[in-house]
mmCIF file of C-alpha atoms in Angstrom:
data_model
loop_
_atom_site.group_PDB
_atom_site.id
_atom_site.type_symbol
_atom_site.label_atom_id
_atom_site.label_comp_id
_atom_site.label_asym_id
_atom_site.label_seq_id
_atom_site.Cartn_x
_atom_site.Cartn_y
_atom_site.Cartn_z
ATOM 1 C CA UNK A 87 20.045 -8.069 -7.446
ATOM 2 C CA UNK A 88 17.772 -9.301 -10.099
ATOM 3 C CA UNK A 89 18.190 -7.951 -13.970
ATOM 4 C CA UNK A 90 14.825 -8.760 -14.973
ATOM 5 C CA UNK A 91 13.153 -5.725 -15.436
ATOM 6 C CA UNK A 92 9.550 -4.857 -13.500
ATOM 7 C CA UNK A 93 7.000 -5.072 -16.396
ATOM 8 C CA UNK A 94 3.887 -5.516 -13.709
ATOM 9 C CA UNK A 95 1.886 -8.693 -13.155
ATOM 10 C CA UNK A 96 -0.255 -10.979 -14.106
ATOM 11 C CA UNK A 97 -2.798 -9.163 -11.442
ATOM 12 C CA UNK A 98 -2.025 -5.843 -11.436
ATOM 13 C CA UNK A 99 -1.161 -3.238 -14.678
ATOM 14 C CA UNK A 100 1.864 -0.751 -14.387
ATOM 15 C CA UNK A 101 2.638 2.507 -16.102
ATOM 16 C CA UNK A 102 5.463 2.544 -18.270
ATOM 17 C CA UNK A 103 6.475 5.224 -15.650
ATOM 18 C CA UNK A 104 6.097 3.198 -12.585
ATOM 19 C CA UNK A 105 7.477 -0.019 -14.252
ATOM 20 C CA UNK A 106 11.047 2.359 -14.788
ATOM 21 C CA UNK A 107 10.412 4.034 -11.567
ATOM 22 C CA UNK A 108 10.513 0.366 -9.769
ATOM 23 C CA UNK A 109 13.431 -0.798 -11.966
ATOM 24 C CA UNK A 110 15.656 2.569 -10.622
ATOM 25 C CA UNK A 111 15.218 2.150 -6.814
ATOM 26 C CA UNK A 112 16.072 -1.623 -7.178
ATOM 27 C CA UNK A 113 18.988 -0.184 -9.145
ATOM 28 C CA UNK A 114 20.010 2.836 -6.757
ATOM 29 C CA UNK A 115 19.371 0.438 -3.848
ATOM 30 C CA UNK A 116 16.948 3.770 -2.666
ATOM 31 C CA UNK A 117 13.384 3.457 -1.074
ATOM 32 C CA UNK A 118 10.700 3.834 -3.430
ATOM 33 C CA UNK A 119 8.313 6.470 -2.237
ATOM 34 C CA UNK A 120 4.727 6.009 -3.938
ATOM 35 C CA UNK A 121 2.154 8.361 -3.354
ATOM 36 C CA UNK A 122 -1.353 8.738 -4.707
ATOM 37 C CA UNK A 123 -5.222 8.964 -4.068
ATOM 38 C CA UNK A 124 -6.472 5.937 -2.390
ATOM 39 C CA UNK A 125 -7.542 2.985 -4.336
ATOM 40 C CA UNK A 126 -5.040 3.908 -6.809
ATOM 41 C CA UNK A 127 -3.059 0.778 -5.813
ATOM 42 C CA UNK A 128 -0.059 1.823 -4.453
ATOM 43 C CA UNK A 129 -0.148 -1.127 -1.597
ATOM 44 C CA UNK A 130 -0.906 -3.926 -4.640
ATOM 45 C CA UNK A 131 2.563 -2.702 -6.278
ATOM 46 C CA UNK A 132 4.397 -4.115 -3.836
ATOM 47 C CA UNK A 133 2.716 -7.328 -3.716
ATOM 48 C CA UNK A 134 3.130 -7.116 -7.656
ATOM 49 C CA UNK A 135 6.968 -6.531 -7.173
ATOM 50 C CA UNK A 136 6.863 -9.750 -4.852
ATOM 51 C CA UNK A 137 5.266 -11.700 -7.423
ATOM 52 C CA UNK A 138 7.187 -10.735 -10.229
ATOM 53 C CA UNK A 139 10.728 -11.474 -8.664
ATOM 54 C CA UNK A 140 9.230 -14.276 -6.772
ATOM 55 C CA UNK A 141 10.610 -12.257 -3.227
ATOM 56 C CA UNK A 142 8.842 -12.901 -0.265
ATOM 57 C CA UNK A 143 7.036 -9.650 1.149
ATOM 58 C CA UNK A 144 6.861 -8.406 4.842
ATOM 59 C CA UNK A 145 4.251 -5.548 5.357
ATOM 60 C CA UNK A 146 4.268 -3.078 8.314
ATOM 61 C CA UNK A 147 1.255 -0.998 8.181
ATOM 62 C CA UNK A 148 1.588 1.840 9.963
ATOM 63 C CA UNK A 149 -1.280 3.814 12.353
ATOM 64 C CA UNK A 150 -0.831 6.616 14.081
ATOM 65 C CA UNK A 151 0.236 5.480 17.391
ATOM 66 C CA UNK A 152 3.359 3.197 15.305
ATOM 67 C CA UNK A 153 6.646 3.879 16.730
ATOM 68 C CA UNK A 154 10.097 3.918 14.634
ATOM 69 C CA UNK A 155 11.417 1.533 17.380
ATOM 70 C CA UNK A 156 8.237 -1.299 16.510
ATOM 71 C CA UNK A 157 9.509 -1.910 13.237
ATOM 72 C CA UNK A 158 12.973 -2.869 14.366
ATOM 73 C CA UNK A 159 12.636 -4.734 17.668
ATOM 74 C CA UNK A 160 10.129 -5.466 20.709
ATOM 75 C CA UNK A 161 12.032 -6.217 24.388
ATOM 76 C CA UNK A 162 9.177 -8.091 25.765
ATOM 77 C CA UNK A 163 9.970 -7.185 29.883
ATOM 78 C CA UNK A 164 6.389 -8.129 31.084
ATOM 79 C CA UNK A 165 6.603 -11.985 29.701
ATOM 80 C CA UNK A 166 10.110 -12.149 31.510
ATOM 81 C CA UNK A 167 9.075 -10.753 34.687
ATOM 82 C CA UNK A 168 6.441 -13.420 34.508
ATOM 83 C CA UNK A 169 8.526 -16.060 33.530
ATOM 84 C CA UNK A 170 11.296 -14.920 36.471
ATOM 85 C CA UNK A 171 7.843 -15.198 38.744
ATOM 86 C CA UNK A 172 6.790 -18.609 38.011
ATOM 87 C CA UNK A 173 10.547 -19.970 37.753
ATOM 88 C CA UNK A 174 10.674 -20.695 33.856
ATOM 89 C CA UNK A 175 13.749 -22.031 32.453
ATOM 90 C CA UNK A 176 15.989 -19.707 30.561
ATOM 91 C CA UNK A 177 14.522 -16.390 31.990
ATOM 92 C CA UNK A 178 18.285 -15.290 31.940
ATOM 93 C CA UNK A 179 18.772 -15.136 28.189
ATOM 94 C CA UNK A 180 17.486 -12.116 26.756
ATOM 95 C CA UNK A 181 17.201 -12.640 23.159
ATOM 96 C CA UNK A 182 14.268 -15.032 24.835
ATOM 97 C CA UNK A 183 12.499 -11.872 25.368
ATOM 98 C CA UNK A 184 13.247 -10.056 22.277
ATOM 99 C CA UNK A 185 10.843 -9.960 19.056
ATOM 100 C CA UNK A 186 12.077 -9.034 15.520
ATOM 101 C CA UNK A 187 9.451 -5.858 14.025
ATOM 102 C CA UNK A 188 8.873 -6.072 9.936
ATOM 103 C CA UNK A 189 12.258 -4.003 9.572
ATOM 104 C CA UNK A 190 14.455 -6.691 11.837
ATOM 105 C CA UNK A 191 12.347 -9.896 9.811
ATOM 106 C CA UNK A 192 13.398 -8.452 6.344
ATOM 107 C CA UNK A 193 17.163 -7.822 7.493
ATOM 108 C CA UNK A 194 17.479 -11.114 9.254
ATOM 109 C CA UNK A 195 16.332 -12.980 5.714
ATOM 110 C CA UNK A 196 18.667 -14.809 3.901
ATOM 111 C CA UNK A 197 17.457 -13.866 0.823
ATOM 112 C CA UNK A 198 16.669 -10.622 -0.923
ATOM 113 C CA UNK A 199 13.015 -9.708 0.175
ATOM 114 C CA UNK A 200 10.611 -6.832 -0.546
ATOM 115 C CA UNK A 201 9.940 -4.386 2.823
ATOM 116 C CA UNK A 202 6.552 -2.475 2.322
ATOM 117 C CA UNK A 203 6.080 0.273 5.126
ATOM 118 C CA UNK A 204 2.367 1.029 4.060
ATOM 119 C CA UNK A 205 0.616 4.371 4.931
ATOM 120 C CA UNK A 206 3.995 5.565 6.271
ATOM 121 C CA UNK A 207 2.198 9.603 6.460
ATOM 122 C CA UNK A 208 -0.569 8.288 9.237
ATOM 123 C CA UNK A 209 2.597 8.240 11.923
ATOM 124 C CA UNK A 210 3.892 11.189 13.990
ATOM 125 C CA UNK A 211 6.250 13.877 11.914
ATOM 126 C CA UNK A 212 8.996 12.392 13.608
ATOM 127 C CA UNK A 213 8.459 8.618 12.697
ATOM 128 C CA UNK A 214 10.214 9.061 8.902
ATOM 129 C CA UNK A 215 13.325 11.137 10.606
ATOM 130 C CA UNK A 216 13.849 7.644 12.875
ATOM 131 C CA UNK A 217 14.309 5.396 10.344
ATOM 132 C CA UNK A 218 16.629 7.511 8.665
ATOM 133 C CA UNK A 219 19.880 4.903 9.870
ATOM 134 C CA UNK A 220 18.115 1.959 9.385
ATOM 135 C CA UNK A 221 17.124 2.393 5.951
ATOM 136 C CA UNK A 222 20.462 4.023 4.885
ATOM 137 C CA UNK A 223 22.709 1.815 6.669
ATOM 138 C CA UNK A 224 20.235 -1.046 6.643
ATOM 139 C CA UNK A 225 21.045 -2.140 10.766
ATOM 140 C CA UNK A 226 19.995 -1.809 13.984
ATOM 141 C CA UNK A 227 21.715 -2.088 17.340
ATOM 142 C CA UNK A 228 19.980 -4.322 19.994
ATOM 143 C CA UNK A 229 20.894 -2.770 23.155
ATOM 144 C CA UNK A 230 19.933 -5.425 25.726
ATOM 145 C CA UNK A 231 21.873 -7.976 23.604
ATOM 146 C CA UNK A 232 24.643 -5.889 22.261
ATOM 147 C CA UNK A 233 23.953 -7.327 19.304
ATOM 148 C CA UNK A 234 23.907 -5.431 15.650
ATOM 149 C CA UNK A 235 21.109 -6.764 13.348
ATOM 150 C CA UNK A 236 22.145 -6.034 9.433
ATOM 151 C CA UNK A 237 20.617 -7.141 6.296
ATOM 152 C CA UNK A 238 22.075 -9.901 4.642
ATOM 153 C CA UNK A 239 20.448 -9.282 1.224
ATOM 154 C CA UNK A 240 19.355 -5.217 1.201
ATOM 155 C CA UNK A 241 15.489 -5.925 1.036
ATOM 156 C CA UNK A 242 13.444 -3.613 -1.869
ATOM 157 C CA UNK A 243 11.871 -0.865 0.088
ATOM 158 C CA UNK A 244 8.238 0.556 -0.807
ATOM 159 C CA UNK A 245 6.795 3.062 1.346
ATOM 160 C CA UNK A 246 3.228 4.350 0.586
ATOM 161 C CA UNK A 247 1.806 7.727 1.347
ATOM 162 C CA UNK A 248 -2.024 9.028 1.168
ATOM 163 C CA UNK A 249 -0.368 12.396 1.792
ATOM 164 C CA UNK A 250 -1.526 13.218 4.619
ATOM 165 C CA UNK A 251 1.135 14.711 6.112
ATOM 166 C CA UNK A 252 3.835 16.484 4.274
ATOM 167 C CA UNK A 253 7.242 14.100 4.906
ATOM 168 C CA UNK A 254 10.476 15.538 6.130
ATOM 169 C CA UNK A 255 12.901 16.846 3.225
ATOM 170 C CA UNK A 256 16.074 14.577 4.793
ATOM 171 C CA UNK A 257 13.740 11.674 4.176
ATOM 172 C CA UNK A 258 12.894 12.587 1.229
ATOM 173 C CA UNK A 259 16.378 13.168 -0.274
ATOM 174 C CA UNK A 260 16.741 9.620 0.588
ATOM 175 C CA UNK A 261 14.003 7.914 -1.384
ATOM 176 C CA UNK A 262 12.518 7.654 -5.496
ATOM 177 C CA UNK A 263 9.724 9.308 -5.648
ATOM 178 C CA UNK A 264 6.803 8.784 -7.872
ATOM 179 C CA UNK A 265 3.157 9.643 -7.974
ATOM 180 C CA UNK A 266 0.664 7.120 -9.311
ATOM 181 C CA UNK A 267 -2.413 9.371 -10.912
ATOM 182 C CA UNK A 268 -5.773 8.039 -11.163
ATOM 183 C CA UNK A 269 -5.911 5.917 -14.677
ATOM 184 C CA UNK A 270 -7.606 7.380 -17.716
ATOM 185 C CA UNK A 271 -10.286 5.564 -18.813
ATOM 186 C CA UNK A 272 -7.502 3.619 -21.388
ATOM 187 C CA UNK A 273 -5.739 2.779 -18.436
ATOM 188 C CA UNK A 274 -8.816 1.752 -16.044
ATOM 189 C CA UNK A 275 -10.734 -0.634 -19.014
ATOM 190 C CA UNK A 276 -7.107 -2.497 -19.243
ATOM 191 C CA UNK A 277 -7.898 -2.977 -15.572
ATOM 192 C CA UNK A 278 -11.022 -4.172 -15.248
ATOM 193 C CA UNK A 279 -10.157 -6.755 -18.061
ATOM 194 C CA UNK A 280 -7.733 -8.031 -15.961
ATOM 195 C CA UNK A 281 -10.115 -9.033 -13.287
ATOM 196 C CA UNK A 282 -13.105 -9.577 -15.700
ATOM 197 C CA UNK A 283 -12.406 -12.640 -18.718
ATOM 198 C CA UNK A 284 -15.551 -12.170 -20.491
ATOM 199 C CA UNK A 285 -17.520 -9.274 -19.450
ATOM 200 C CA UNK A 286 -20.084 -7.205 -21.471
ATOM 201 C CA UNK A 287 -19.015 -4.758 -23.689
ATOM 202 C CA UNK A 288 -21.951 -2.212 -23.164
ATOM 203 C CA UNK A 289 -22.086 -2.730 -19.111
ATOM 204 C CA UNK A 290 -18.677 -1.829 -18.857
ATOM 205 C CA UNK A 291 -19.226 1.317 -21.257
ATOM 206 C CA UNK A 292 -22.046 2.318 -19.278
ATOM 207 C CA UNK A 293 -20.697 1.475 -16.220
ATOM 208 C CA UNK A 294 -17.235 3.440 -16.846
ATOM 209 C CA UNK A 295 -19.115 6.340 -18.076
ATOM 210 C CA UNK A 296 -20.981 6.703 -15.018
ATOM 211 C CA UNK A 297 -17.968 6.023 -12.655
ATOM 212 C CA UNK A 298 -15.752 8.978 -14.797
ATOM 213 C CA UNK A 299 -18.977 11.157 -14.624
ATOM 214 C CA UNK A 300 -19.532 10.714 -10.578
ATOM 215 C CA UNK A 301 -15.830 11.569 -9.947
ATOM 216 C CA UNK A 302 -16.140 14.701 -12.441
ATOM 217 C CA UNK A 303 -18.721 15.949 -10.009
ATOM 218 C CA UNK A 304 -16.548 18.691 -7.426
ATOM 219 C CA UNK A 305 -18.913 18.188 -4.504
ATOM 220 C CA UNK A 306 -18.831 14.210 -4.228
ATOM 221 C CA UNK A 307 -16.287 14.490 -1.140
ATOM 222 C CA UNK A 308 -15.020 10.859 -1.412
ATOM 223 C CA UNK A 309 -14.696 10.281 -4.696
ATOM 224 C CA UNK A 310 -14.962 6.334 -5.986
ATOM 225 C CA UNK A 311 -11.586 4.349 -6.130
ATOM 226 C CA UNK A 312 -10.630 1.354 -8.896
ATOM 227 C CA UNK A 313 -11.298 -1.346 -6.415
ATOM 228 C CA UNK A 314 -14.689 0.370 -5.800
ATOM 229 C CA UNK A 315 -15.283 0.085 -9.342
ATOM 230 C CA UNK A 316 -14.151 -3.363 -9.639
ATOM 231 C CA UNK A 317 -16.643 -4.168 -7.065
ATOM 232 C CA UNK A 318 -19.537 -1.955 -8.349
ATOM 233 C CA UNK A 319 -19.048 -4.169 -12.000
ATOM 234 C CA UNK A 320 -18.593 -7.674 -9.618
ATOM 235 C CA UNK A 321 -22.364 -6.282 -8.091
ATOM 236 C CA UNK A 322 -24.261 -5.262 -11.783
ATOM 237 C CA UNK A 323 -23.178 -8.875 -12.702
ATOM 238 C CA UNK A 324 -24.721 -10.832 -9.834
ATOM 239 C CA UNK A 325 -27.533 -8.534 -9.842
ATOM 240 C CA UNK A 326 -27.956 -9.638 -13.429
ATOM 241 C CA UNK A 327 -28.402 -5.484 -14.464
ATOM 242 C CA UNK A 328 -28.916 -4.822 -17.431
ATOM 243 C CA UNK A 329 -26.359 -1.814 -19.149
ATOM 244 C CA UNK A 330 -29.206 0.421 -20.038
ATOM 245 C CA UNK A 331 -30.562 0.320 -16.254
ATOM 246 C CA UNK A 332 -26.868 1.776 -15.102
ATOM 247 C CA UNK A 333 -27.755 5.392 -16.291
ATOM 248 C CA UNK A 334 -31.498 5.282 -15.442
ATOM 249 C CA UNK A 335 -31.789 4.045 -12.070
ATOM 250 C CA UNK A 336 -27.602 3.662 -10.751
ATOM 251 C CA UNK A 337 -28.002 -0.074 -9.068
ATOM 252 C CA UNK A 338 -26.031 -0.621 -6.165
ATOM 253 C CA UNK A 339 -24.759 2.707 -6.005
ATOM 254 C CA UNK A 340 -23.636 2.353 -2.110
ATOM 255 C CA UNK A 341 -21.054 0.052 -3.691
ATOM 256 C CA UNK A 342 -19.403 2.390 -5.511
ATOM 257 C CA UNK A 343 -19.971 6.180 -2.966
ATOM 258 C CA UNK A 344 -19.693 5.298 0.710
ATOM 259 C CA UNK A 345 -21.113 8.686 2.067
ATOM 260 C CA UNK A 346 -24.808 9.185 2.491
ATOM 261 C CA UNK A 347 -23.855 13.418 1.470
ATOM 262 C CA UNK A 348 -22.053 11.647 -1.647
ATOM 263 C CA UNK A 349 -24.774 9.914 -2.540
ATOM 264 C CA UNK A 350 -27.594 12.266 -2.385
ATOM 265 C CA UNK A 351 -25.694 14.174 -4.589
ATOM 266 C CA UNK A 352 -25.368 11.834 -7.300
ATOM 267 C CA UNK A 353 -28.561 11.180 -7.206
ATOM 268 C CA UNK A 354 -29.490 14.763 -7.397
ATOM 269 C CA UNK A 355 -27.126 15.540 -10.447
ATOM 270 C CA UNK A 356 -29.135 12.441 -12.281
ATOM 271 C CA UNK A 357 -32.593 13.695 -11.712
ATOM 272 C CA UNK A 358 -31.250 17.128 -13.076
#
C-alpha cells in the first residue's frame, strides 16, 4: 500500500475529516462507506483517490434491479447455445462464455486499484448482505470453471449511499464510515475557485448568498447541490449577468431548482 497520505486533488477539495477518513480504510484495508446529500460529491472522491495515487478506477453503479452476483461474474449461456448452433470453434471451453463484473476486473488487476460501488442503497436489502465474502475475503468461486478468482493487490473500496435505504448492521460492522455534510459557505467558495481562475468577486457573493438563502427555505423540496451551483455561476457568466441582477430578477434559475413547485416558491419568497 501507498504511504502518501490523501490530501484531495487538484479537482476536488477534501475535509480534513474525509482526507483522515480515506487515509484509515486504506490503512485498515476496510471499505469506506460515504454517505451524504446528493451533489455533495461523494462519487468525485473516488475519482479524486484515483488521481491522487495514480490507481486506475473501476465503477459499478448500482440500480435497483443490480444483483450481488453481476458484480462478480456473468455465465453468458445464450451466446454459447448460439455458438454450439452455428458450429463455432471452442464452444466447449467455458471461460469463453464467462464475463468478469467490476468486482472480478478489480481482483483480476495486477496492480492495486480503486473499486467504487456507487449508489450501493438503490439495490434490494439483501444486495449489501451478498457481498459480505467477497469484500472480506476479497474472492469469488466460479462454479462452471471451478475456478477461485482472488485479488492480487486488495483494491481500495468506496461505496456511496444517498441513504435511501437503511444498510444491514453486519455490513456495516465491516466498513469506515463517514458522512460528507453540505460545505459551509468557507468550504463551498474554496470550491468554486477551484473550477473558476478568475471569477468576479461580487457575482460570486451575490450568487452564494442567494444559493445559501434558497436552500434555507424548508419548503424547496429538492434543494440545489454544488455541481448545480457550479453550473448556475458557469450560466451568469455566459449570460454576461451582471451581480446586482442575481437578487432582483434570479437569471437562469431552472439551472440551479429543477422542480417547477421549487421554483414557484423561490420566486414567491423574492417578491415577498
Amino acid at each position: 500500500m501507498s504511504k502518501m497520505k490523501f490530501t484531495g486533488s487538484k479537482n476536488y477539495v477534501a475535509s480534513k475529516e474525509l482526507m483522515a477518513a480515506v487515509d484509515v480504510a486504506r490503512v485498515l484495508e476496510k471499505p469506506l462507506l460515504i454517505k451524504g446529500e446528493p451533489g455533495t460529491g461523494k462519487t468525485m472522491l473516488a475519482e479524486a483517490i484515483s488521481e491522487a495515487f495514480d490507481m486506475k478506477l473501476f465503477i459499478w453503479n448500482i440500480k435497483s434491479t443490480t444483483k450481488a452476483q453481476d458484480g462478480l461474474y456473468v455465465y453468458d449461456t445464450v451466446q454459447r447455445l448460439y455458438d454450439s448452433q452455428f458450429g463455432e470453434a471452442g464452444v466447449d471451453d467455458i471461460k469463453k462464455y464467462i464475463k468478469l463484473g467490476k468486482l472480478g476486473e478489480a481482483f483480476k488487476a495486477d496492480e492495486q486499484v480503486i473499486l467504487l460501488i456507487d449508489e450501493i442503497d438503490k439495490a434490494d436489502l439483501e444486495f449489501p448482505n451478498d457481498l459480505l465474502w467477497e469484500l472480506d475475503k476479497m474472492e469469488f468461486y466460479i462454479h462452471e470453471t471451478k475456478e477461485t478468482i482472488k485479488a492480487k493487490k486488495r483494491p481500495i473500496v468506496i461505496i456511496t449511499s444517498n441513504a435511501e435505504k437503511e444498510l444491514p448492521d453486519a455490513f456495516l460492522r465491516r466498513c469506515i464510515f463517514h458522512y460528507i455534510s453540505f460545505p459551509t459557505k468557507e468550504e463551498m467558495d474554496e470550491i468554486v475557485r477551484v473550477h473558476f481562475d478568475n471569477i468576479d468577486e461580487n457575482l460570486l457573493k451575490y450568487a452564494m448568498d442567494t444559493f445559501y438563502w434558497i436552500r434555507e427555505i424548508k419548503e424547496v423540496r429538492k434543494k440545489p447541490s454544488t455541481s448545480e451551483l457550479i453550473d448556475w455561476l458557469n450560466a451568469l457568466l455566459i449570460g454576461g449577468i451582471e451581480p446586482e441582477t442575481i437578487k432582483e430578477k434570479l437569471p437562469f434559475l431552472g439551472v440551479l431548482i429543477k422542480k417547477d413547485e421549487d421554483i414557484d416558491i423561490v420566486k414567491k419568497r423574492r417578491i415577498l
